[in-house]
mmCIF file of C-alpha atoms in Angstrom:
data_model
loop_
_atom_site.group_PDB
_atom_site.id
_atom_site.type_symbol
_atom_site.label_atom_id
_atom_site.label_comp_id
_atom_site.label_asym_id
_atom_site.label_seq_id
_atom_site.Cartn_x
_atom_site.Cartn_y
_atom_site.Cartn_z
ATOM 1 C CA UNK A 1 141.196 -54.585 107.803
ATOM 2 C CA UNK A 2 138.423 -56.306 105.853
ATOM 3 C CA UNK A 3 138.623 -59.734 104.226
ATOM 4 C CA UNK A 4 137.151 -60.122 100.735
ATOM 5 C CA UNK A 5 136.831 -63.174 98.504
ATOM 6 C CA UNK A 6 136.538 -63.929 94.802
ATOM 7 C CA UNK A 7 134.960 -67.173 93.647
ATOM 8 C CA UNK A 8 136.192 -68.891 90.494
ATOM 9 C CA UNK A 9 133.901 -71.270 88.628
ATOM 10 C CA UNK A 10 133.682 -73.307 85.442
ATOM 11 C CA UNK A 11 129.993 -72.765 84.979
ATOM 12 C CA UNK A 12 127.876 -75.298 83.103
ATOM 13 C CA UNK A 13 124.659 -75.066 81.066
ATOM 14 C CA UNK A 14 122.691 -76.267 84.114
ATOM 15 C CA UNK A 15 121.521 -73.548 86.511
ATOM 16 C CA UNK A 16 120.876 -75.914 89.439
ATOM 17 C CA UNK A 17 124.394 -77.342 89.203
ATOM 18 C CA UNK A 18 125.908 -73.870 89.174
ATOM 19 C CA UNK A 19 123.818 -72.761 92.153
ATOM 20 C CA UNK A 20 125.045 -75.781 94.132
ATOM 21 C CA UNK A 21 128.658 -74.952 93.298
ATOM 22 C CA UNK A 22 128.234 -71.282 94.174
ATOM 23 C CA UNK A 23 126.534 -72.192 97.460
ATOM 24 C CA UNK A 24 129.418 -74.404 98.521
ATOM 25 C CA UNK A 25 132.087 -71.849 97.588
ATOM 26 C CA UNK A 26 130.265 -68.919 99.221
ATOM 27 C CA UNK A 27 130.031 -70.916 102.442
ATOM 28 C CA UNK A 28 133.758 -71.663 102.271
ATOM 29 C CA UNK A 29 134.562 -67.976 101.724
ATOM 30 C CA UNK A 30 132.433 -66.994 104.717
ATOM 31 C CA UNK A 31 134.181 -69.622 106.846
ATOM 32 C CA UNK A 32 137.490 -67.977 105.940
ATOM 33 C CA UNK A 33 136.211 -64.684 107.316
ATOM 34 C CA UNK A 34 135.221 -62.905 104.113
ATOM 35 C CA UNK A 35 132.633 -60.173 104.633
ATOM 36 C CA UNK A 36 132.360 -59.393 100.907
ATOM 37 C CA UNK A 37 132.226 -62.212 98.362
ATOM 38 C CA UNK A 38 132.152 -61.843 94.577
ATOM 39 C CA UNK A 39 130.886 -64.380 92.058
ATOM 40 C CA UNK A 40 132.135 -64.376 88.434
ATOM 41 C CA UNK A 41 130.385 -63.177 85.312
ATOM 42 C CA UNK A 42 127.798 -65.597 83.859
ATOM 43 C CA UNK A 43 128.012 -67.780 86.959
ATOM 44 C CA UNK A 44 124.422 -69.152 86.799
ATOM 45 C CA UNK A 45 124.697 -70.340 83.185
ATOM 46 C CA UNK A 46 127.286 -70.828 80.481
ATOM 47 C CA UNK A 47 124.947 -72.246 77.863
ATOM 48 C CA UNK A 48 125.669 -74.336 74.823
ATOM 49 C CA UNK A 49 124.517 -71.331 72.780
ATOM 50 C CA UNK A 50 124.499 -67.588 73.520
ATOM 51 C CA UNK A 51 120.705 -67.604 73.368
ATOM 52 C CA UNK A 52 120.397 -70.083 76.253
ATOM 53 C CA UNK A 53 120.726 -67.292 78.793
ATOM 54 C CA UNK A 54 117.770 -65.482 77.228
ATOM 55 C CA UNK A 55 115.518 -68.412 78.107
ATOM 56 C CA UNK A 56 116.788 -68.281 81.718
ATOM 57 C CA UNK A 57 116.383 -64.508 82.156
ATOM 58 C CA UNK A 58 114.623 -63.506 85.361
ATOM 59 C CA UNK A 59 112.438 -60.532 86.102
ATOM 60 C CA UNK A 60 114.161 -58.132 88.498
ATOM 61 C CA UNK A 61 113.326 -59.142 92.052
ATOM 62 C CA UNK A 62 111.953 -62.588 91.225
ATOM 63 C CA UNK A 63 113.469 -65.908 90.294
ATOM 64 C CA UNK A 64 115.476 -68.827 91.694
ATOM 65 C CA UNK A 65 118.891 -67.279 91.042
ATOM 66 C CA UNK A 66 117.999 -64.040 92.828
ATOM 67 C CA UNK A 67 116.319 -65.975 95.644
ATOM 68 C CA UNK A 68 119.504 -67.988 96.100
ATOM 69 C CA UNK A 69 121.746 -64.929 96.246
ATOM 70 C CA UNK A 70 119.513 -63.129 98.732
ATOM 71 C CA UNK A 71 119.381 -66.196 100.955
ATOM 72 C CA UNK A 72 123.146 -66.758 100.770
ATOM 73 C CA UNK A 73 123.928 -63.169 101.712
ATOM 74 C CA UNK A 74 121.519 -63.298 104.640
ATOM 75 C CA UNK A 75 122.571 -66.760 105.858
ATOM 76 C CA UNK A 76 126.260 -65.882 105.955
ATOM 77 C CA UNK A 77 125.859 -62.215 106.899
ATOM 78 C CA UNK A 78 127.967 -61.027 103.972
ATOM 79 C CA UNK A 79 127.939 -58.501 101.174
ATOM 80 C CA UNK A 80 127.449 -60.617 98.065
ATOM 81 C CA UNK A 81 128.397 -59.306 94.635
ATOM 82 C CA UNK A 82 126.355 -61.512 92.359
ATOM 83 C CA UNK A 83 128.769 -61.749 89.436
ATOM 84 C CA UNK A 84 126.338 -61.293 86.587
ATOM 85 C CA UNK A 85 122.975 -62.856 85.928
ATOM 86 C CA UNK A 86 120.647 -62.491 82.921
ATOM 87 C CA UNK A 87 117.728 -60.190 83.669
ATOM 88 C CA UNK A 88 114.853 -59.437 81.342
ATOM 89 C CA UNK A 89 115.424 -56.463 79.041
ATOM 90 C CA UNK A 90 113.147 -54.141 77.039
ATOM 91 C CA UNK A 91 114.283 -55.825 73.790
ATOM 92 C CA UNK A 92 112.910 -59.188 72.701
ATOM 93 C CA UNK A 93 115.530 -61.895 72.447
ATOM 94 C CA UNK A 94 118.028 -60.002 74.603
ATOM 95 C CA UNK A 95 118.906 -59.699 78.298
ATOM 96 C CA UNK A 96 120.651 -57.289 80.620
ATOM 97 C CA UNK A 97 123.950 -58.672 81.926
ATOM 98 C CA UNK A 98 123.500 -57.521 85.508
ATOM 99 C CA UNK A 99 125.464 -57.390 88.738
ATOM 100 C CA UNK A 100 123.286 -57.303 91.845
ATOM 101 C CA UNK A 101 124.815 -56.355 95.188
ATOM 102 C CA UNK A 102 123.169 -57.897 98.257
ATOM 103 C CA UNK A 103 123.734 -56.559 101.763
ATOM 104 C CA UNK A 104 124.078 -58.834 104.816
ATOM 105 C CA UNK A 105 120.302 -58.799 105.353
ATOM 106 C CA UNK A 106 119.722 -60.200 101.864
ATOM 107 C CA UNK A 107 118.403 -56.965 100.387
ATOM 108 C CA UNK A 108 119.535 -55.646 97.008
ATOM 109 C CA UNK A 109 121.738 -52.626 97.661
ATOM 110 C CA UNK A 110 122.738 -51.771 94.087
ATOM 111 C CA UNK A 111 122.325 -52.889 90.476
ATOM 112 C CA UNK A 112 124.835 -52.483 87.653
ATOM 113 C CA UNK A 113 124.117 -53.392 84.026
ATOM 114 C CA UNK A 114 127.258 -54.098 81.991
ATOM 115 C CA UNK A 115 127.944 -51.107 79.754
ATOM 116 C CA UNK A 116 130.586 -52.319 77.287
ATOM 117 C CA UNK A 117 129.688 -55.426 75.261
ATOM 118 C CA UNK A 118 132.467 -57.743 74.126
ATOM 119 C CA UNK A 119 133.156 -58.283 70.462
ATOM 120 C CA UNK A 120 136.044 -60.354 69.097
ATOM 121 C CA UNK A 121 136.742 -61.975 65.761
ATOM 122 C CA UNK A 122 139.952 -63.879 65.132
ATOM 123 C CA UNK A 123 139.772 -66.864 62.835
ATOM 124 C CA UNK A 124 137.334 -69.425 64.208
ATOM 125 C CA UNK A 125 137.042 -67.610 67.555
ATOM 126 C CA UNK A 126 134.164 -65.137 67.386
ATOM 127 C CA UNK A 127 132.118 -63.397 70.074
ATOM 128 C CA UNK A 128 129.427 -60.737 69.813
ATOM 129 C CA UNK A 129 127.616 -60.020 73.082
ATOM 130 C CA UNK A 130 125.483 -57.338 71.427
ATOM 131 C CA UNK A 131 123.487 -60.066 69.690
ATOM 132 C CA UNK A 132 121.929 -61.152 72.978
ATOM 133 C CA UNK A 133 122.647 -58.364 75.495
ATOM 134 C CA UNK A 134 121.382 -54.791 75.852
ATOM 135 C CA UNK A 135 124.117 -52.455 77.167
ATOM 136 C CA UNK A 136 123.688 -50.589 80.417
ATOM 137 C CA UNK A 137 124.096 -46.833 80.688
ATOM 138 C CA UNK A 138 124.886 -45.880 84.292
ATOM 139 C CA UNK A 139 128.126 -45.745 86.268
ATOM 140 C CA UNK A 140 127.448 -47.432 89.616
ATOM 141 C CA UNK A 141 129.162 -47.464 93.004
ATOM 142 C CA UNK A 142 127.994 -48.349 96.502
ATOM 143 C CA UNK A 143 129.104 -47.719 100.060
ATOM 144 C CA UNK A 144 130.313 -50.797 101.925
ATOM 145 C CA UNK A 145 131.332 -50.612 105.595
ATOM 146 C CA UNK A 146 134.999 -50.436 104.570
ATOM 147 C CA UNK A 147 134.590 -47.804 101.822
ATOM 148 C CA UNK A 148 133.320 -46.983 98.372
ATOM 149 C CA UNK A 149 133.106 -49.848 95.864
ATOM 150 C CA UNK A 150 132.977 -49.403 92.090
ATOM 151 C CA UNK A 151 131.244 -51.893 89.792
ATOM 152 C CA UNK A 152 132.398 -53.081 86.382
ATOM 153 C CA UNK A 153 132.161 -56.310 84.387
ATOM 154 C CA UNK A 154 134.737 -58.091 82.215
ATOM 155 C CA UNK A 155 135.103 -56.088 78.953
ATOM 156 C CA UNK A 156 134.516 -52.856 80.913
ATOM 157 C CA UNK A 157 138.098 -53.361 82.103
ATOM 158 C CA UNK A 158 139.405 -51.998 78.792
ATOM 159 C CA UNK A 159 137.782 -48.593 79.287
ATOM 160 C CA UNK A 160 139.653 -46.619 81.982
ATOM 161 C CA UNK A 161 137.320 -43.639 81.685
ATOM 162 C CA UNK A 162 134.566 -45.742 83.277
ATOM 163 C CA UNK A 163 136.640 -46.201 86.429
ATOM 164 C CA UNK A 164 137.605 -42.530 86.568
ATOM 165 C CA UNK A 165 133.905 -41.643 86.469
ATOM 166 C CA UNK A 166 133.405 -43.629 89.692
ATOM 167 C CA UNK A 167 135.478 -41.190 91.721
ATOM 168 C CA UNK A 168 137.884 -42.324 94.415
ATOM 169 C CA UNK A 169 137.084 -45.899 95.453
ATOM 170 C CA UNK A 170 138.502 -48.256 98.031
ATOM 171 C CA UNK A 171 137.749 -51.320 95.900
ATOM 172 C CA UNK A 172 136.836 -52.063 92.294
ATOM 173 C CA UNK A 173 134.934 -55.262 91.511
ATOM 174 C CA UNK A 174 135.446 -56.819 88.070
ATOM 175 C CA UNK A 175 133.630 -60.164 87.689
ATOM 176 C CA UNK A 176 134.613 -61.662 84.353
ATOM 177 C CA UNK A 177 134.590 -64.503 81.861
ATOM 178 C CA UNK A 178 137.670 -63.472 79.858
ATOM 179 C CA UNK A 179 138.497 -65.778 76.979
ATOM 180 C CA UNK A 180 141.784 -67.645 77.226
ATOM 181 C CA UNK A 181 143.082 -65.852 74.124
ATOM 182 C CA UNK A 182 142.510 -62.318 75.380
ATOM 183 C CA UNK A 183 143.070 -63.148 79.031
ATOM 184 C CA UNK A 184 146.502 -64.659 78.582
ATOM 185 C CA UNK A 185 147.584 -61.483 76.785
ATOM 186 C CA UNK A 186 145.827 -58.684 78.661
ATOM 187 C CA UNK A 187 143.987 -59.733 81.857
ATOM 188 C CA UNK A 188 146.571 -59.112 84.558
ATOM 189 C CA UNK A 189 148.141 -56.033 82.990
ATOM 190 C CA UNK A 190 144.750 -54.337 82.630
ATOM 191 C CA UNK A 191 143.714 -55.166 86.192
ATOM 192 C CA UNK A 192 147.021 -53.943 87.603
ATOM 193 C CA UNK A 193 146.722 -50.743 85.564
ATOM 194 C CA UNK A 194 143.258 -50.012 86.975
ATOM 195 C CA UNK A 195 144.560 -50.589 90.519
ATOM 196 C CA UNK A 196 147.663 -48.435 90.020
ATOM 197 C CA UNK A 197 145.999 -45.510 88.290
ATOM 198 C CA UNK A 198 143.084 -45.373 90.740
ATOM 199 C CA UNK A 199 145.241 -46.211 93.775
ATOM 200 C CA UNK A 200 142.764 -48.741 95.121
ATOM 201 C CA UNK A 201 142.208 -52.479 95.402
ATOM 202 C CA UNK A 202 140.835 -54.529 92.519
ATOM 203 C CA UNK A 203 139.031 -57.833 93.110
ATOM 204 C CA UNK A 204 138.314 -59.886 89.987
ATOM 205 C CA UNK A 205 136.285 -63.109 90.190
ATOM 206 C CA UNK A 206 136.601 -65.106 86.976
ATOM 207 C CA UNK A 207 135.441 -68.115 85.050
ATOM 208 C CA UNK A 208 138.451 -70.398 84.809
ATOM 209 C CA UNK A 209 138.549 -73.483 82.634
ATOM 210 C CA UNK A 210 137.102 -75.564 79.815
ATOM 211 C CA UNK A 211 133.318 -75.293 79.558
ATOM 212 C CA UNK A 212 130.820 -77.770 78.141
ATOM 213 C CA UNK A 213 130.113 -75.425 75.231
ATOM 214 C CA UNK A 214 133.744 -75.624 74.112
ATOM 215 C CA UNK A 215 134.717 -72.194 75.376
ATOM 216 C CA UNK A 216 137.892 -71.887 77.434
ATOM 217 C CA UNK A 217 138.006 -69.069 79.955
ATOM 218 C CA UNK A 218 141.217 -67.703 81.375
ATOM 219 C CA UNK A 219 140.544 -67.736 85.113
ATOM 220 C CA UNK A 220 143.261 -66.097 87.219
ATOM 221 C CA UNK A 221 140.867 -64.676 89.798
ATOM 222 C CA UNK A 222 142.926 -62.103 91.624
ATOM 223 C CA UNK A 223 143.157 -59.452 94.327
ATOM 224 C CA UNK A 224 145.492 -56.555 93.512
ATOM 225 C CA UNK A 225 146.535 -53.862 95.961
ATOM 226 C CA UNK A 226 146.741 -50.098 95.192
ATOM 227 C CA UNK A 227 150.473 -50.342 94.418
ATOM 228 C CA UNK A 228 149.683 -52.898 91.705
ATOM 229 C CA UNK A 229 150.863 -55.923 93.664
ATOM 230 C CA UNK A 230 149.035 -59.232 93.243
ATOM 231 C CA UNK A 231 148.171 -60.370 96.763
ATOM 232 C CA UNK A 232 146.046 -63.446 95.948
ATOM 233 C CA UNK A 233 145.656 -65.493 92.769
ATOM 234 C CA UNK A 234 143.944 -68.665 91.555
ATOM 235 C CA UNK A 235 145.145 -69.583 88.071
ATOM 236 C CA UNK A 236 142.637 -72.127 86.786
ATOM 237 C CA UNK A 237 139.931 -74.415 88.072
ATOM 238 C CA UNK A 238 137.132 -74.090 90.565
ATOM 239 C CA UNK A 239 137.903 -72.471 93.899
ATOM 240 C CA UNK A 240 138.318 -69.154 95.650
ATOM 241 C CA UNK A 241 140.811 -66.590 96.872
ATOM 242 C CA UNK A 242 140.701 -64.336 99.915
ATOM 243 C CA UNK A 243 142.666 -61.275 100.907
ATOM 244 C CA UNK A 244 142.650 -58.139 103.026
ATOM 245 C CA UNK A 245 141.569 -54.596 102.208
ATOM 246 C CA UNK A 246 143.861 -52.240 104.126
ATOM 247 C CA UNK A 247 142.689 -48.622 104.109
ATOM 248 C CA UNK A 248 145.940 -47.521 105.740
ATOM 249 C CA UNK A 249 147.850 -48.810 102.698
ATOM 250 C CA UNK A 250 145.573 -46.855 100.350
ATOM 251 C CA UNK A 251 145.974 -43.690 102.429
ATOM 252 C CA UNK A 252 149.751 -44.070 102.549
ATOM 253 C CA UNK A 253 150.089 -44.534 98.790
ATOM 254 C CA UNK A 254 147.773 -41.618 98.007
ATOM 255 C CA UNK A 255 149.725 -39.446 100.425
ATOM 256 C CA UNK A 256 153.209 -40.299 99.138
ATOM 257 C CA UNK A 257 152.178 -40.304 95.457
ATOM 258 C CA UNK A 258 149.190 -37.939 95.173
ATOM 259 C CA UNK A 259 148.539 -38.669 91.506
ATOM 260 C CA UNK A 260 144.777 -38.391 91.911
ATOM 261 C CA UNK A 261 145.241 -34.816 93.116
ATOM 262 C CA UNK A 262 147.569 -34.023 90.225
ATOM 263 C CA UNK A 263 145.029 -34.757 87.495
ATOM 264 C CA UNK A 264 144.427 -31.971 84.972
ATOM 265 C CA UNK A 265 141.200 -32.299 83.004
#
């Protein structure tokens, strides 16, 4: 079996502070035996304004945030799923909201740009990621030593066709910064649904608390098994969870309930 970890943060507007927090938590996850560690969405910066991340956007392959992630993966000999970071985009005033996967040598193995951009308007609570983010276009997976891993980010969770397009995976990664309003209603049920219908593990690293900009994120970083059972959970606050990926459990469930074979398109 393989041990994986999800890091939960309450990221601040200060990149250096967030890097220090991530460094400490990654080291703790590695000490607990995790060979794959996931950071949450927006981990390097939760700015006072949506446009703050545009000013911090890095060019692909260069910048202090990417340097940190490469070094952390190499130092601890882990696969590091870099939550999301803002990378420069083709459109002025906007970024790509990007997950970078680093292998244990510190090399970038895969890149995923968030496809579905969050929009929400309820009273005084309003979000519109499309104002500052360019959507991605490609479905992305990668091969880890323990199996195929599918990549998604936060709002992507609401679109099951994305996960079907990945094919049969061992693990789905869903770094997120769900709002408290939507998270308290939908977070766990959506994650469990993706695990059950795809008969695989889901690891979701989240932002989890009250941020300096006034936003409250839901947290509840979680590992869910292919039967839909929550095997590790951190409700709120900074910290991490770890848990095991058991291929024998996946194989047994897919054998006894071969729903993936029963699909009719």
